[in-house]
mmCIF file of C-alpha atoms in Angstrom:
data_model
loop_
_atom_site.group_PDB
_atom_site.id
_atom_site.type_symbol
_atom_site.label_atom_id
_atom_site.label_comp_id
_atom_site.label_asym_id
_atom_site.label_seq_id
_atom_site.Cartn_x
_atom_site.Cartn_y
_atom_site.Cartn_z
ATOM 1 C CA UNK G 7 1.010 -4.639 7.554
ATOM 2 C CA UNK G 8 3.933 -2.001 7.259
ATOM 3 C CA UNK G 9 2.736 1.364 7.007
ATOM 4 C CA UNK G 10 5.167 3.760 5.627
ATOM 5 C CA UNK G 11 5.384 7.279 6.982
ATOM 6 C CA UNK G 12 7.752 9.451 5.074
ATOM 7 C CA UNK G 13 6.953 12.450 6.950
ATOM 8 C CA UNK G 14 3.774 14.058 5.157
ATOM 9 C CA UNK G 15 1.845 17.312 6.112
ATOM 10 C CA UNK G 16 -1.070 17.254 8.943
ATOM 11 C CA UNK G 17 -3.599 16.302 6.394
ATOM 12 C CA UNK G 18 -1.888 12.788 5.500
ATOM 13 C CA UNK G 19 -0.970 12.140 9.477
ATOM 14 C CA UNK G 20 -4.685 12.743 10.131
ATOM 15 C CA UNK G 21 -5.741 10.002 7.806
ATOM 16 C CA UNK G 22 -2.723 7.597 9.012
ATOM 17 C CA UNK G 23 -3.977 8.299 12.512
ATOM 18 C CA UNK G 24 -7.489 7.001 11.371
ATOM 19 C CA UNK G 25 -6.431 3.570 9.587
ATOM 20 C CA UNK G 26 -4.199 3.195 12.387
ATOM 21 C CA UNK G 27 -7.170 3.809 14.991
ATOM 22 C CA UNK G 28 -9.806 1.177 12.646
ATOM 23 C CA UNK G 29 -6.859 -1.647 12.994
ATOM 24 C CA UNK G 30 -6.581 -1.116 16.476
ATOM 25 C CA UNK G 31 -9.949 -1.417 16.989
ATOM 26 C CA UNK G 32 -10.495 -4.382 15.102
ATOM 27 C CA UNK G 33 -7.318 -6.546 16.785
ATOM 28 C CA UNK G 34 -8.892 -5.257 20.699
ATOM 29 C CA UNK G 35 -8.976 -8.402 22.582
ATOM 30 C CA UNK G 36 -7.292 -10.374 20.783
ATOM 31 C CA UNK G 37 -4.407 -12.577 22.283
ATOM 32 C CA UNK G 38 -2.815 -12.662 18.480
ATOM 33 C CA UNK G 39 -3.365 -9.833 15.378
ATOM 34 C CA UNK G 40 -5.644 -10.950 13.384
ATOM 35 C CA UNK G 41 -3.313 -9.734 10.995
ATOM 36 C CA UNK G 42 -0.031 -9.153 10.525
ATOM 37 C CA UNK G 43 0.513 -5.432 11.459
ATOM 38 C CA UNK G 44 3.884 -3.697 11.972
ATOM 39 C CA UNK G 45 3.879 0.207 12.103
ATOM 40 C CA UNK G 46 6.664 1.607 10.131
ATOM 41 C CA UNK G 47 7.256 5.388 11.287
ATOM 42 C CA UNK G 48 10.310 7.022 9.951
ATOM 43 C CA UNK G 49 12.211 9.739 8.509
ATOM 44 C CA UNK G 50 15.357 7.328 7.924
ATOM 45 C CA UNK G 51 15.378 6.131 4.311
ATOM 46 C CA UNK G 52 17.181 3.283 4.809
ATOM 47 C CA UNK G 53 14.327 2.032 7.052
ATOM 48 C CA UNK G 54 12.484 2.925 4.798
ATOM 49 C CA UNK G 55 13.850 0.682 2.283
ATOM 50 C CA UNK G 56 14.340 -2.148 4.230
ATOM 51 C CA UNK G 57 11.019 -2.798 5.529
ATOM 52 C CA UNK G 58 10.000 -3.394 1.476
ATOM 53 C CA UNK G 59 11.630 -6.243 1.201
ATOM 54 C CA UNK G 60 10.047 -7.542 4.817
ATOM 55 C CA UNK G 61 7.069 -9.823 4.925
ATOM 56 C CA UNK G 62 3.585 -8.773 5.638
ATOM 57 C CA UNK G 63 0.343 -9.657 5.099
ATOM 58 C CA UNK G 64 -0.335 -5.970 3.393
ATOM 59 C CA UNK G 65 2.416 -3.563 2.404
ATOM 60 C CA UNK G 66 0.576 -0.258 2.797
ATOM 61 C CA UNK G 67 2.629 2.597 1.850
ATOM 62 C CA UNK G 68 1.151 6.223 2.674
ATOM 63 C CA UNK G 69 3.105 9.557 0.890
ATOM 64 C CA UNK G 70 3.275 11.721 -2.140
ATOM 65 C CA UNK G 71 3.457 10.031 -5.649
ATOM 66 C CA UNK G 72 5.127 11.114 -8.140
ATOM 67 C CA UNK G 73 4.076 9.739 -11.808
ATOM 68 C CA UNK G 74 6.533 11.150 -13.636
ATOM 69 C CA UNK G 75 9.366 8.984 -15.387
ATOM 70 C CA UNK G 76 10.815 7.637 -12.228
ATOM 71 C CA UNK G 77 7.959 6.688 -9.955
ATOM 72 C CA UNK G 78 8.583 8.415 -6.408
ATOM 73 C CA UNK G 79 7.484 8.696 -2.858
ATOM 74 C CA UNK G 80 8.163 11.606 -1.415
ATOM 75 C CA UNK G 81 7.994 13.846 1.776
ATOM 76 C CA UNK G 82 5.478 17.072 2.024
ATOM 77 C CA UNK G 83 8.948 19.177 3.094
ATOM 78 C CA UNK G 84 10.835 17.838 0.197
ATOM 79 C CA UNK G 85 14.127 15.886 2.511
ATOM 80 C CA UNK G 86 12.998 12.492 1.542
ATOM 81 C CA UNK G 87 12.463 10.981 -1.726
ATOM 82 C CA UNK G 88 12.521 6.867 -2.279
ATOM 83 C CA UNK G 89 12.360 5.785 -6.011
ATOM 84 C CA UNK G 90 11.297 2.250 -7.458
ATOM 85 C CA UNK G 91 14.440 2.476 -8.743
ATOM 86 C CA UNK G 92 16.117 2.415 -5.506
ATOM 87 C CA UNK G 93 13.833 0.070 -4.193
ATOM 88 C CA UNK G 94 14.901 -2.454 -7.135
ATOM 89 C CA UNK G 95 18.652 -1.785 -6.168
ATOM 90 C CA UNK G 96 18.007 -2.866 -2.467
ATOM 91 C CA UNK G 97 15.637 -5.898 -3.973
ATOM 92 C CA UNK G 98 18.666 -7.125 -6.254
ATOM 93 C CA UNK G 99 21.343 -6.646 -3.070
ATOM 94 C CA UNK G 100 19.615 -8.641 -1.389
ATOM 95 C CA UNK G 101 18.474 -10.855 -3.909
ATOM 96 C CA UNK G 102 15.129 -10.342 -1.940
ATOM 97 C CA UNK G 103 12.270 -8.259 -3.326
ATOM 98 C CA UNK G 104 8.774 -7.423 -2.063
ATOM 99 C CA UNK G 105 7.632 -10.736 -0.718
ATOM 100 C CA UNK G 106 3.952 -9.425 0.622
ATOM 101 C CA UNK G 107 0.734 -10.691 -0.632
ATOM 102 C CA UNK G 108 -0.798 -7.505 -1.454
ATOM 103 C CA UNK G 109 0.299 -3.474 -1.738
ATOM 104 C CA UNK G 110 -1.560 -0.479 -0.902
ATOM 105 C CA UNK G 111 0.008 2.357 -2.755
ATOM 106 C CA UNK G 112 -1.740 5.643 -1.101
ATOM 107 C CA UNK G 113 -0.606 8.651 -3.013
ATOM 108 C CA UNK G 114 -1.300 10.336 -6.315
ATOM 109 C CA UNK G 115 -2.086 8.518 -9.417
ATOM 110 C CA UNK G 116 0.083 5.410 -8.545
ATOM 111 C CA UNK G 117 -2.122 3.168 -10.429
ATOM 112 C CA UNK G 118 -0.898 4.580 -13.606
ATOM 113 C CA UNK G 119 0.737 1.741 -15.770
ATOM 114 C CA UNK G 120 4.735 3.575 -14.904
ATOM 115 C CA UNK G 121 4.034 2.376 -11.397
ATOM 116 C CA UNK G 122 2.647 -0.718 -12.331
ATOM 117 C CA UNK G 123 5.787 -1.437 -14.247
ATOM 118 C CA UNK G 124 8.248 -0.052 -11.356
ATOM 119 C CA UNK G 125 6.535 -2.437 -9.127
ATOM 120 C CA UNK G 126 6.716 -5.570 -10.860
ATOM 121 C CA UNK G 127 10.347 -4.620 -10.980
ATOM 122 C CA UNK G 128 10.909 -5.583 -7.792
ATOM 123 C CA UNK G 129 8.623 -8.170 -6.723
ATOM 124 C CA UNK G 130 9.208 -11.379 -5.288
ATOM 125 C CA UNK G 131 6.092 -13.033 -6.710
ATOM 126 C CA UNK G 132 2.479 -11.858 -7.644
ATOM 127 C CA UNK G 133 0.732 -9.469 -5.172
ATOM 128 C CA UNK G 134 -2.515 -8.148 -5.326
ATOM 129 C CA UNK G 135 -2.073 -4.215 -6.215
ATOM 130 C CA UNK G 136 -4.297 -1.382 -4.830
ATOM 131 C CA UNK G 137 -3.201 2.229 -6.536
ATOM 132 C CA UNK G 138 -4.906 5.190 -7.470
ATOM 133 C CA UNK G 139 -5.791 6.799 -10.782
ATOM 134 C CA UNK G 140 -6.321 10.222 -9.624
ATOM 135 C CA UNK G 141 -4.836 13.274 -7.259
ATOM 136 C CA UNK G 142 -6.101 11.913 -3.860
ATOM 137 C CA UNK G 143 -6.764 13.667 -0.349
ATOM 138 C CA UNK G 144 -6.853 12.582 3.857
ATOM 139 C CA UNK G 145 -10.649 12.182 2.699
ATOM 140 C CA UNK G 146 -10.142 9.468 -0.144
ATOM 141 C CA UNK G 147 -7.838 7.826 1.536
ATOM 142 C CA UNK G 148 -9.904 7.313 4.932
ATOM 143 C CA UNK G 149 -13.026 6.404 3.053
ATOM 144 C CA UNK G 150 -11.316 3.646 1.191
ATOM 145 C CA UNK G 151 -8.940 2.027 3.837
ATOM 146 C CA UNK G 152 -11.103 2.198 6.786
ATOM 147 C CA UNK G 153 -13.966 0.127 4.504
ATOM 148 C CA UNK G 154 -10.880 -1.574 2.715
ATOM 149 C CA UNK G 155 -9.103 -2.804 6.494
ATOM 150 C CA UNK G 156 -13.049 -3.350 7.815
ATOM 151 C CA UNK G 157 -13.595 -6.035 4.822
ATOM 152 C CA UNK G 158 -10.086 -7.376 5.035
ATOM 153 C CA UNK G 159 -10.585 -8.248 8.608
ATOM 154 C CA UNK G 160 -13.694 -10.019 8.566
ATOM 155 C CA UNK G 161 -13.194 -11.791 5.575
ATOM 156 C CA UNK G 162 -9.857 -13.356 7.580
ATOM 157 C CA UNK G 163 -9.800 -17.564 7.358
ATOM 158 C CA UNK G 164 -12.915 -17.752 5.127
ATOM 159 C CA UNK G 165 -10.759 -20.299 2.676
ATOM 160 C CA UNK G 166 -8.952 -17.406 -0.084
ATOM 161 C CA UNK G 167 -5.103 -16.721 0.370
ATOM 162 C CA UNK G 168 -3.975 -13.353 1.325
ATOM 163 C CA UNK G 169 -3.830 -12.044 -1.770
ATOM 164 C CA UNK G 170 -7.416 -13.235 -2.786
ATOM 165 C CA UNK G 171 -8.709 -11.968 0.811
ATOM 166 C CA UNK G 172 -6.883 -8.142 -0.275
ATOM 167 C CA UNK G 173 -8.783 -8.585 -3.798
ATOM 168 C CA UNK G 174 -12.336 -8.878 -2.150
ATOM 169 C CA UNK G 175 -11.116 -6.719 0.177
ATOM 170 C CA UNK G 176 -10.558 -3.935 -1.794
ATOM 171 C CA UNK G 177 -13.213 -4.626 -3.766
ATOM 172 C CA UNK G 178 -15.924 -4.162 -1.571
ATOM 173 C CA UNK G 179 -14.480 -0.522 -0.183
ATOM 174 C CA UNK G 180 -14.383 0.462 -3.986
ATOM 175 C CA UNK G 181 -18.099 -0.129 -4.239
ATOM 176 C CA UNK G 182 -18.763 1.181 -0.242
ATOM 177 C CA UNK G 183 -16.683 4.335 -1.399
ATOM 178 C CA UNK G 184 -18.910 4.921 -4.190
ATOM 179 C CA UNK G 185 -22.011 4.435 -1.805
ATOM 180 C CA UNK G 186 -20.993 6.649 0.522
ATOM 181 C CA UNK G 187 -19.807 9.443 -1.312
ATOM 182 C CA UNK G 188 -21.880 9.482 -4.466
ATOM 183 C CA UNK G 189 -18.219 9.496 -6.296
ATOM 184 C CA UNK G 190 -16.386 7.144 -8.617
ATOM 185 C CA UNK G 191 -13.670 5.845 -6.298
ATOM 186 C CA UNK G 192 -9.983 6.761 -7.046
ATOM 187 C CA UNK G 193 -8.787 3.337 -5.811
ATOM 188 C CA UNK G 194 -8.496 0.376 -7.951
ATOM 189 C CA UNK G 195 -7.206 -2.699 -7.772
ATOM 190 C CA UNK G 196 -5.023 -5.444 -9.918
ATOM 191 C CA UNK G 197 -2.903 -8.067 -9.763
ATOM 192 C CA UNK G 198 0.770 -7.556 -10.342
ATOM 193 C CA UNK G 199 3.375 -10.356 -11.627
ATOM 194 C CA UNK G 200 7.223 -10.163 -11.142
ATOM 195 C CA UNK G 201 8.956 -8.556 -14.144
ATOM 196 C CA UNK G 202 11.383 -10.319 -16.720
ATOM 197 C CA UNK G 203 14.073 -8.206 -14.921
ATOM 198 C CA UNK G 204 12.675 -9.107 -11.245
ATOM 199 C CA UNK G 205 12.863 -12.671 -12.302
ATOM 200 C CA UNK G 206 15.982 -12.462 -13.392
ATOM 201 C CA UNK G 207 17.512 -10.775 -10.253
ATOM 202 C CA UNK G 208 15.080 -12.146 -7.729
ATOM 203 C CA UNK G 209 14.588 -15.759 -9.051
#
């Protein structure tokens, strides 16, 4: 997993702290991650936008969204800002898009069908998609991804893919979420296909 910090306020670090806590928990004596986890901290947006086109089991990407008509991740104090639109730039460069078998987008209404499209923009083939359809908190997010990472990992080698495994996955912390907190959860999830245009640049 690549988890994407773009700088946030205290509240967002507190939940990254926490999902990164649960996976290091779950991988303790282990000779080998049970999954695939690399820890992407930085400021530097070119780091940034190299490590989506890396490969990972799950591309979890923590920071502001923006819905409008560009779909955006940005920082709390405003110096970074990295657009699907860039990302799709870097993708075609490269001739390499995302290549992961499933995304956790963990900001502010990025389930909304703009970031759907922005995202199959630049994929390399079909990912399962986790996004949210509402303004979402530190408390949202460590509800869902601590029940979303406890699933994933225990579900590991049972006979699904990756992607199939990050379905379930994410299915069960929907319906834990909405145990626990007597609340509809703000996390959903999909699967998302590579774009006419992603096909065309990433083919």
């Amino acid at each position: 997993m690549s988890l994407l910090d773009l700088g946030l306020d205290s509240s967002f670090d507190a939940a990254m702290t926490f999902v990164q806590s649960t996976l290091q928990n779950i991988n303790a004596g282990s000779e080998d991650p049970v999954v695939d986890i690399d820890f992407v901290r930085s400021r530097d947006p070119d780091t940034v936008l190299s490590a989506f086109t890396a490969s990972c089991d799950v591309l979890h990407v923590m920071a502001h969204g923006d819905h409008t008509v560009t779909p955006t991740f940005s920082s709390t104090d405003g110096t970074i800002e990295i657009s699907f639109e860039q990302l799709g730039e870097v993708a075609a460069g490269q001739s390499k898009g995302i290549s992961t078998s499933a995304i956790i987008a963990d900001g502010c209404k990025t389930g909304t069908g703009v970031w759907q499209k922005a995202v199959r923009d630049c994929l390399q083939g079909a990912v399962t998609y986790i996004g949210t359809s509402a303004i979402i908190g530190w408390h949202e997010s460590g509800v869902f991804c601590s029940a979303f990472y406890g699933a994933l990992f225990r579900n590991r080698g049972r006979g699904m893919t990756p992607a199939e495994q990050a379905w379930d996955a994410a299915d069960r912390a929907i319906r834990a979420y909405t145990l626990l907190t007597d609340r509809s959860c703000p996390f959903k999830v999909m699967t998302l296909k590579p774009s006419q245009r992603a096909r065309t640049l990433l083919g």
